[in-house]
Amino acid sequence: MRQPNLSDVALFASVVEAGGFRAAAQKRGMSASSLSDCVRRLESDIGVRLLNRTTRCVTATAAGERLLERLRPALLEIQSAFNDLDDDAHRPVGTIKLNVPVPVARYMLPDLLTRFLKLYPGVNVEVMMENTFIDVIAAGYDAGVRYEESLAKDMIAVPIGPRRQRFVAAAAPAYLAARGTPFHPAELEDHELLGHRFESGKVGIFEFEKDGLTFRIPPRSQLLTSCHDLKIRGAVAGLGIVYTFEEFLREELADGRLVPILEDWWQHFDGPFLYYHGRRHIPSPLRAFVDFIRAEAQT
C-alpha cells in the first residue's frame, strides 16, 4: 500500500459528511470531477473501495465507515490546530529572539518592550546585544535591529524608535579650559579623541559633515575601548573628546559634566529598523510585535 495523500483523506471525509460529490465540491471550492478523482486516487493508494457510487447518492462502504470512524477525531484535531493558529494572531504565545545594537537595547527597547509584554502576557522576549553585522537569521534569531546601511535586500524592515538620530561631540569643561575649544573639525588634530573599538576589531572614525564637506578623523588618545561607559567616564574625567550617540551623553550634557562642541558638524542619520526574513513563516509572537511597533509609530 502506498502512503496516502492526507489531503485526499480530508476530501474523502468531506464527501461522506456532505452526502455527495457536488455538495462537498461546493464547500471545498473545487469541481465535482476533481474531487472524485482525488477520492479514486486515495482508494487506489490504499487498495480499498471507500465509497458506493450510484446515480442517486454516494455512501461510505463498510471499510470507508470504519476508516472514517478512526480518522474523524484526527481530522477534528487538525482543524482545531489551524483554528489555534488563527487565535494566535490575537493571543500569541511563544518566544521572540532579537539581536540588537547596544544603543537600541539600552535606550529604545526598555519602555517599548515593557508596554508590549504587558499587552501580550503569553509572549517572552530574549534580547542579545551585538554591534557586529552577523546574519541574525542564520544565527537562530527571529529578527534583528540594524541601521539602514546594514540591511540585506531580502529582508522586511520596519522602523523602530526615533526616525532621526545624531552623533554628539563633547568634552569636559576642565579639558576644554586646558586644551581650548575646537570650532572646526580640522582643529581636532591637536586634541585627544577617545576611541571605540567594535567587536569586529574595527576602530570607529570621528566623521563630521556640513555643507557637503566631510571630515573623517581617526581617534587617538590614551584610551581605546569597546565599553561605552568607560569612554564616557574618561571624557567626564578630562581625558579627551568623545563622539557617540546622543542618547549615551544625555545625562552628562544635561548636568554640565560634558559640554557640546562642533554642533554644526554633528552627523545626522536615519533611525534603526526591525528586520526579519520575508520569505519565511512569521511566528505569531513576532507578527504581534511587528504590528505593535507599527501602531506605536502612528501614535
mmCIF file of C-alpha atoms in Angstrom:
data_model
loop_
_atom_site.group_PDB
_atom_site.id
_atom_site.type_symbol
_atom_site.label_atom_id
_atom_site.label_comp_id
_atom_site.label_asym_id
_atom_site.label_seq_id
_atom_site.Cartn_x
_atom_site.Cartn_y
_atom_site.Cartn_z
ATOM 1 C CA MET A 1 0.000 0.000 0.000
ATOM 2 C CA ARG A 2 1.304 3.422 -0.951
ATOM 3 C CA GLN A 3 1.328 6.229 1.616
ATOM 4 C CA PRO A 4 -1.976 8.082 1.058
ATOM 5 C CA ASN A 5 -2.142 11.813 0.467
ATOM 6 C CA LEU A 6 -3.577 13.417 3.617
ATOM 7 C CA SER A 7 -5.384 15.999 1.524
ATOM 8 C CA ASP A 8 -7.192 13.196 -0.272
ATOM 9 C CA VAL A 9 -8.159 11.719 3.112
ATOM 10 C CA ALA A 10 -9.757 15.021 4.177
ATOM 11 C CA LEU A 11 -11.606 15.248 0.848
ATOM 12 C CA PHE A 12 -12.964 11.717 1.273
ATOM 13 C CA ALA A 13 -14.324 12.672 4.703
ATOM 14 C CA SER A 14 -15.952 15.807 3.282
ATOM 15 C CA VAL A 15 -17.762 13.739 0.606
ATOM 16 C CA VAL A 16 -19.212 11.400 3.216
ATOM 17 C CA GLU A 17 -20.238 14.292 5.501
ATOM 18 C CA ALA A 18 -21.877 16.192 2.605
ATOM 19 C CA GLY A 19 -23.583 13.092 1.182
ATOM 20 C CA GLY A 20 -22.229 13.541 -2.325
ATOM 21 C CA PHE A 21 -19.541 14.969 -4.570
ATOM 22 C CA ARG A 22 -21.464 18.019 -5.766
ATOM 23 C CA ALA A 23 -22.279 19.365 -2.281
ATOM 24 C CA ALA A 24 -18.761 18.637 -0.997
ATOM 25 C CA ALA A 25 -17.204 20.258 -4.059
ATOM 26 C CA GLN A 26 -19.171 23.469 -3.483
ATOM 27 C CA LYS A 27 -17.952 23.669 0.112
ATOM 28 C CA ARG A 28 -14.365 22.994 -0.988
ATOM 29 C CA GLY A 29 -14.438 25.436 -3.881
ATOM 30 C CA MET A 30 -13.498 22.827 -6.490
ATOM 31 C CA SER A 31 -15.166 20.860 -9.248
ATOM 32 C CA ALA A 32 -17.033 17.629 -8.520
ATOM 33 C CA SER A 33 -14.924 15.771 -11.100
ATOM 34 C CA SER A 34 -11.665 16.882 -9.461
ATOM 35 C CA LEU A 35 -12.972 15.832 -6.074
ATOM 36 C CA SER A 36 -13.980 12.432 -7.466
ATOM 37 C CA ASP A 37 -10.510 11.965 -8.948
ATOM 38 C CA CYS A 38 -8.906 12.669 -5.547
ATOM 39 C CA VAL A 39 -11.046 10.056 -3.816
ATOM 40 C CA ARG A 40 -10.325 7.486 -6.562
ATOM 41 C CA ARG A 41 -6.603 8.170 -6.086
ATOM 42 C CA LEU A 42 -6.979 7.526 -2.358
ATOM 43 C CA GLU A 43 -8.770 4.251 -2.991
ATOM 44 C CA SER A 44 -6.042 3.232 -5.428
ATOM 45 C CA ASP A 45 -3.291 4.135 -2.959
ATOM 46 C CA ILE A 46 -4.746 2.035 -0.123
ATOM 47 C CA GLY A 47 -6.224 -0.699 -2.318
ATOM 48 C CA VAL A 48 -9.695 -0.457 -0.729
ATOM 49 C CA ARG A 49 -13.001 0.857 -2.122
ATOM 50 C CA LEU A 50 -14.290 3.529 0.257
ATOM 51 C CA LEU A 51 -17.442 4.785 -1.456
ATOM 52 C CA ASN A 52 -20.513 3.258 -3.027
ATOM 53 C CA ARG A 53 -21.391 5.420 -6.017
ATOM 54 C CA THR A 54 -24.851 5.407 -7.618
ATOM 55 C CA THR A 55 -26.675 7.900 -9.793
ATOM 56 C CA ARG A 56 -28.753 8.941 -6.788
ATOM 57 C CA CYS A 57 -26.321 9.075 -3.892
ATOM 58 C CA VAL A 58 -22.842 8.390 -2.569
ATOM 59 C CA THR A 59 -22.367 6.427 0.666
ATOM 60 C CA ALA A 60 -19.386 5.022 2.503
ATOM 61 C CA THR A 61 -18.632 1.319 2.205
ATOM 62 C CA ALA A 62 -18.198 -0.690 5.372
ATOM 63 C CA ALA A 63 -14.446 -0.197 5.066
ATOM 64 C CA GLY A 64 -14.999 3.512 4.434
ATOM 65 C CA GLU A 65 -17.151 3.812 7.560
ATOM 66 C CA ARG A 66 -14.529 2.083 9.708
ATOM 67 C CA LEU A 67 -11.786 4.285 8.313
ATOM 68 C CA LEU A 68 -13.789 7.466 8.799
ATOM 69 C CA GLU A 69 -14.645 6.497 12.374
ATOM 70 C CA ARG A 70 -10.937 6.230 13.136
ATOM 71 C CA LEU A 71 -9.985 9.342 11.177
ATOM 72 C CA ARG A 72 -12.684 11.731 12.383
ATOM 73 C CA PRO A 73 -11.004 12.607 15.751
ATOM 74 C CA ALA A 74 -7.667 13.207 13.996
ATOM 75 C CA LEU A 75 -9.274 15.422 11.346
ATOM 76 C CA LEU A 76 -11.022 17.438 14.028
ATOM 77 C CA GLU A 77 -7.726 17.844 15.867
ATOM 78 C CA ILE A 78 -6.020 19.085 12.697
ATOM 79 C CA GLN A 79 -8.817 21.616 12.147
ATOM 80 C CA SER A 80 -8.515 22.727 15.755
ATOM 81 C CA ALA A 81 -4.765 23.226 15.334
ATOM 82 C CA PHE A 82 -5.339 25.538 12.357
ATOM 83 C CA ASN A 83 -8.011 27.406 14.297
ATOM 84 C CA ASP A 84 -5.491 27.884 17.089
ATOM 85 C CA LEU A 85 -3.111 29.461 14.579
ATOM 86 C CA ASP A 86 -5.805 31.984 13.787
ATOM 87 C CA ASP A 87 -6.336 32.622 17.504
ATOM 88 C CA ASP A 88 -2.584 33.194 17.921
ATOM 89 C CA ALA A 89 -2.912 36.355 15.869
ATOM 90 C CA HIS A 90 -4.891 37.791 18.794
ATOM 91 C CA ARG A 91 -3.430 35.804 21.693
ATOM 92 C CA PRO A 92 0.121 34.898 20.623
ATOM 93 C CA VAL A 93 2.143 32.506 22.738
ATOM 94 C CA GLY A 94 5.861 31.856 22.377
ATOM 95 C CA THR A 95 9.308 33.439 22.378
ATOM 96 C CA ILE A 96 10.857 36.135 20.194
ATOM 97 C CA LYS A 97 14.658 36.130 19.911
ATOM 98 C CA LEU A 98 16.097 39.532 18.963
ATOM 99 C CA ASN A 99 19.631 40.630 18.101
ATOM 100 C CA VAL A 100 20.097 44.384 18.544
ATOM 101 C CA PRO A 101 22.851 47.024 18.821
ATOM 102 C CA VAL A 102 23.769 48.367 22.249
ATOM 103 C CA PRO A 103 22.102 51.810 21.828
ATOM 104 C CA VAL A 104 18.807 50.189 20.858
ATOM 105 C CA ALA A 105 18.901 47.767 23.794
ATOM 106 C CA ARG A 106 19.734 50.484 26.311
ATOM 107 C CA TYR A 107 17.604 53.409 25.195
ATOM 108 C CA MET A 108 14.813 52.262 22.859
ATOM 109 C CA LEU A 109 13.715 48.785 23.878
ATOM 110 C CA PRO A 110 13.124 49.093 27.654
ATOM 111 C CA ASP A 111 9.937 51.181 27.505
ATOM 112 C CA LEU A 112 8.826 49.634 24.214
ATOM 113 C CA LEU A 113 9.164 46.040 25.428
ATOM 114 C CA THR A 114 7.536 46.835 28.765
ATOM 115 C CA ARG A 115 4.386 48.047 27.036
ATOM 116 C CA PHE A 116 4.425 45.150 24.570
ATOM 117 C CA LEU A 117 4.889 42.415 27.187
ATOM 118 C CA LYS A 118 2.113 43.803 29.364
ATOM 119 C CA LEU A 119 -0.174 43.704 26.333
ATOM 120 C CA TYR A 120 0.821 40.110 25.419
ATOM 121 C CA PRO A 121 1.395 38.077 28.616
ATOM 122 C CA GLY A 122 1.863 34.858 26.610
ATOM 123 C CA VAL A 123 4.969 36.165 24.835
ATOM 124 C CA ASN A 124 8.567 36.003 26.060
ATOM 125 C CA VAL A 125 11.398 38.068 24.554
ATOM 126 C CA GLU A 126 15.115 37.212 24.503
ATOM 127 C CA VAL A 127 17.428 40.111 23.591
ATOM 128 C CA MET A 128 21.099 39.774 22.662
ATOM 129 C CA MET A 129 23.173 42.959 22.329
ATOM 130 C CA GLU A 130 25.637 42.867 19.451
ATOM 131 C CA ASN A 131 27.133 45.542 17.221
ATOM 132 C CA THR A 132 28.755 43.235 14.675
ATOM 133 C CA PHE A 133 26.981 42.634 11.368
ATOM 134 C CA ILE A 134 26.140 38.941 11.694
ATOM 135 C CA ASP A 135 23.480 37.006 9.807
ATOM 136 C CA VAL A 136 20.944 37.041 12.629
ATOM 137 C CA ILE A 137 18.558 34.637 10.872
ATOM 138 C CA ALA A 138 21.301 32.040 10.349
ATOM 139 C CA ALA A 139 22.324 32.539 13.983
ATOM 140 C CA GLY A 140 18.878 31.458 15.158
ATOM 141 C CA TYR A 141 17.229 34.827 15.855
ATOM 142 C CA ASP A 142 13.694 35.655 14.769
ATOM 143 C CA ALA A 143 14.591 39.246 13.957
ATOM 144 C CA GLY A 144 17.238 41.901 14.423
ATOM 145 C CA VAL A 145 17.554 45.651 14.700
ATOM 146 C CA ARG A 146 20.059 47.471 12.500
ATOM 147 C CA TYR A 147 20.511 50.734 10.695
ATOM 148 C CA GLU A 148 19.543 51.047 7.043
ATOM 149 C CA GLU A 149 23.024 50.718 5.559
ATOM 150 C CA SER A 150 23.397 47.282 7.192
ATOM 151 C CA LEU A 151 20.110 45.746 5.998
ATOM 152 C CA ALA A 152 20.077 42.891 3.497
ATOM 153 C CA LYS A 153 17.833 43.435 0.473
ATOM 154 C CA ASP A 154 15.714 40.318 1.024
ATOM 155 C CA MET A 155 14.613 41.430 4.486
ATOM 156 C CA ILE A 156 11.420 43.188 5.539
ATOM 157 C CA ALA A 157 12.333 46.315 7.521
ATOM 158 C CA VAL A 158 10.015 48.114 9.942
ATOM 159 C CA PRO A 159 11.020 51.463 11.509
ATOM 160 C CA ILE A 160 11.563 51.246 15.263
ATOM 161 C CA GLY A 161 12.483 54.037 17.646
ATOM 162 C CA PRO A 162 13.245 57.662 16.692
ATOM 163 C CA ARG A 163 13.352 58.295 12.955
ATOM 164 C CA ARG A 164 16.302 60.686 13.176
ATOM 165 C CA GLN A 165 19.362 60.346 15.375
ATOM 166 C CA ARG A 166 22.730 62.020 15.605
ATOM 167 C CA PHE A 167 26.222 61.669 16.999
ATOM 168 C CA VAL A 168 27.278 64.256 19.566
ATOM 169 C CA ALA A 169 30.809 65.536 20.222
ATOM 170 C CA ALA A 170 31.511 66.663 23.767
ATOM 171 C CA ALA A 171 34.243 67.171 26.343
ATOM 172 C CA ALA A 172 34.573 68.080 29.994
ATOM 173 C CA PRO A 173 34.741 71.813 30.870
ATOM 174 C CA ALA A 174 38.142 71.253 32.502
ATOM 175 C CA TYR A 175 39.536 69.621 29.353
ATOM 176 C CA LEU A 176 38.344 72.479 27.135
ATOM 177 C CA ALA A 177 39.716 75.045 29.550
ATOM 178 C CA ALA A 178 43.123 73.379 29.378
ATOM 179 C CA ARG A 179 43.256 72.466 25.668
ATOM 180 C CA GLY A 180 40.953 75.030 24.080
ATOM 181 C CA THR A 181 37.579 74.585 22.361
ATOM 182 C CA PRO A 182 37.738 73.457 18.707
ATOM 183 C CA PHE A 183 35.399 75.271 16.316
ATOM 184 C CA HIS A 184 36.261 73.292 13.176
ATOM 185 C CA PRO A 185 36.898 69.552 12.693
ATOM 186 C CA ALA A 186 40.362 70.332 11.311
ATOM 187 C CA GLU A 187 41.332 71.605 14.770
ATOM 188 C CA LEU A 188 40.814 68.115 16.236
ATOM 189 C CA GLU A 189 44.302 67.208 15.027
ATOM 190 C CA ASP A 190 45.542 68.854 18.226
ATOM 191 C CA HIS A 191 43.148 67.084 20.577
ATOM 192 C CA GLU A 192 42.722 63.779 22.384
ATOM 193 C CA LEU A 193 39.942 61.778 20.705
ATOM 194 C CA LEU A 194 38.607 58.896 22.795
ATOM 195 C CA GLY A 195 38.284 55.864 20.514
ATOM 196 C CA HIS A 196 35.813 52.999 20.298
ATOM 197 C CA ARG A 197 36.782 49.524 19.109
ATOM 198 C CA PHE A 198 33.954 47.314 17.832
ATOM 199 C CA GLU A 199 33.684 43.570 18.432
ATOM 200 C CA SER A 200 34.905 43.050 14.873
ATOM 201 C CA GLY A 201 38.172 44.777 15.761
ATOM 202 C CA LYS A 202 37.413 47.870 13.681
ATOM 203 C CA VAL A 203 38.007 51.260 15.306
ATOM 204 C CA GLY A 204 35.296 53.876 14.880
ATOM 205 C CA ILE A 205 36.087 57.067 12.982
ATOM 206 C CA PHE A 206 35.105 60.588 14.018
ATOM 207 C CA GLU A 207 33.057 61.751 10.999
ATOM 208 C CA PHE A 208 31.708 65.303 10.690
ATOM 209 C CA GLU A 209 29.563 66.763 7.892
ATOM 210 C CA LYS A 210 28.459 70.250 6.870
ATOM 211 C CA ASP A 211 27.524 71.937 3.587
ATOM 212 C CA GLY A 212 28.724 68.991 1.534
ATOM 213 C CA LEU A 213 32.071 68.791 3.329
ATOM 214 C CA THR A 214 33.072 65.670 5.252
ATOM 215 C CA PHE A 215 35.935 65.240 7.708
ATOM 216 C CA ARG A 216 36.914 61.729 8.814
ATOM 217 C CA ILE A 217 39.419 61.676 11.659
ATOM 218 C CA PRO A 218 40.784 58.536 13.334
ATOM 219 C CA PRO A 219 40.734 58.639 17.147
ATOM 220 C CA ARG A 220 43.977 58.982 19.077
ATOM 221 C CA SER A 221 44.241 59.169 22.815
ATOM 222 C CA GLN A 222 45.450 57.214 25.822
ATOM 223 C CA LEU A 223 42.117 55.375 25.907
ATOM 224 C CA LEU A 224 40.687 52.976 23.311
ATOM 225 C CA THR A 225 37.797 50.767 24.449
ATOM 226 C CA SER A 226 34.748 48.757 23.393
ATOM 227 C CA CYS A 227 32.900 49.916 26.530
ATOM 228 C CA HIS A 228 30.735 52.996 26.042
ATOM 229 C CA ASP A 229 30.502 53.682 29.780
ATOM 230 C CA LEU A 230 34.289 53.620 30.170
ATOM 231 C CA LYS A 231 34.712 56.010 27.246
ATOM 232 C CA ILE A 232 32.134 58.435 28.650
ATOM 233 C CA ARG A 233 33.665 58.274 32.140
ATOM 234 C CA GLY A 234 37.025 59.052 30.568
ATOM 235 C CA ALA A 235 35.582 62.110 28.840
ATOM 236 C CA VAL A 236 33.988 63.328 32.088
ATOM 237 C CA ALA A 237 37.361 62.870 33.822
ATOM 238 C CA GLY A 238 39.011 65.110 31.216
ATOM 239 C CA LEU A 239 40.879 62.505 29.140
ATOM 240 C CA GLY A 240 39.612 63.863 25.830
ATOM 241 C CA ILE A 241 36.732 64.393 23.406
ATOM 242 C CA VAL A 242 34.005 61.791 22.968
ATOM 243 C CA TYR A 243 31.847 61.395 19.857
ATOM 244 C CA THR A 244 28.935 58.989 20.141
ATOM 245 C CA PHE A 245 25.163 58.543 20.107
ATOM 246 C CA GLU A 246 23.344 61.494 21.653
ATOM 247 C CA GLU A 247 21.395 59.107 23.898
ATOM 248 C CA PHE A 248 24.616 57.964 25.568
ATOM 249 C CA LEU A 249 25.534 61.512 26.633
ATOM 250 C CA ARG A 250 22.134 62.934 27.535
ATOM 251 C CA GLU A 251 22.627 62.945 31.326
ATOM 252 C CA GLU A 252 26.190 64.261 31.194
ATOM 253 C CA LEU A 253 25.204 67.093 28.860
ATOM 254 C CA ALA A 254 22.149 67.947 30.950
ATOM 255 C CA ASP A 255 24.068 68.319 34.210
ATOM 256 C CA GLY A 256 27.088 70.057 32.672
ATOM 257 C CA ARG A 257 29.677 67.331 33.204
ATOM 258 C CA LEU A 258 30.186 67.433 29.434
ATOM 259 C CA VAL A 259 29.923 70.392 27.072
ATOM 260 C CA PRO A 260 28.834 70.026 23.403
ATOM 261 C CA ILE A 261 31.295 71.122 20.716
ATOM 262 C CA LEU A 262 31.186 71.389 16.904
ATOM 263 C CA GLU A 263 27.394 71.249 16.946
ATOM 264 C CA ASP A 264 27.050 72.461 13.337
ATOM 265 C CA TRP A 265 29.098 69.464 12.186
ATOM 266 C CA TRP A 266 27.334 66.647 14.011
ATOM 267 C CA GLN A 267 26.420 63.684 11.853
ATOM 268 C CA HIS A 268 22.670 63.015 11.477
ATOM 269 C CA PHE A 269 21.272 59.683 10.271
ATOM 270 C CA ASP A 270 18.051 57.704 9.991
ATOM 271 C CA GLY A 271 16.879 55.720 12.994
ATOM 272 C CA PRO A 272 17.028 51.915 13.229
ATOM 273 C CA PHE A 273 14.784 49.247 11.707
ATOM 274 C CA LEU A 274 13.465 45.942 12.997
ATOM 275 C CA TYR A 275 14.081 43.432 10.222
ATOM 276 C CA TYR A 276 13.119 39.828 9.545
ATOM 277 C CA HIS A 277 13.070 37.377 6.658
ATOM 278 C CA GLY A 278 10.107 37.991 4.374
ATOM 279 C CA ARG A 279 10.104 34.540 2.796
ATOM 280 C CA ARG A 280 9.636 32.565 5.979
ATOM 281 C CA HIS A 281 6.517 31.891 8.018
ATOM 282 C CA ILE A 282 6.258 34.647 10.607
ATOM 283 C CA PRO A 283 5.566 33.227 14.096
ATOM 284 C CA SER A 284 2.563 34.803 15.803
ATOM 285 C CA PRO A 285 4.645 36.448 18.606
ATOM 286 C CA LEU A 286 6.849 38.195 16.031
ATOM 287 C CA ARG A 287 3.814 39.198 13.978
ATOM 288 C CA ALA A 288 2.254 40.713 17.110
ATOM 289 C CA PHE A 289 5.499 42.613 17.845
ATOM 290 C CA VAL A 290 5.692 43.964 14.292
ATOM 291 C CA ASP A 291 2.059 45.102 14.438
ATOM 292 C CA PHE A 292 2.695 46.684 17.840
ATOM 293 C CA ILE A 293 5.703 48.635 16.538
ATOM 294 C CA ARG A 294 3.758 49.887 13.539
ATOM 295 C CA ALA A 295 0.903 51.003 15.782
ATOM 296 C CA GLU A 296 3.362 52.789 18.080
ATOM 297 C CA ALA A 297 4.781 54.699 15.124
ATOM 298 C CA GLN A 298 1.323 56.099 14.374
ATOM 299 C CA THR A 299 0.674 57.402 17.895
#
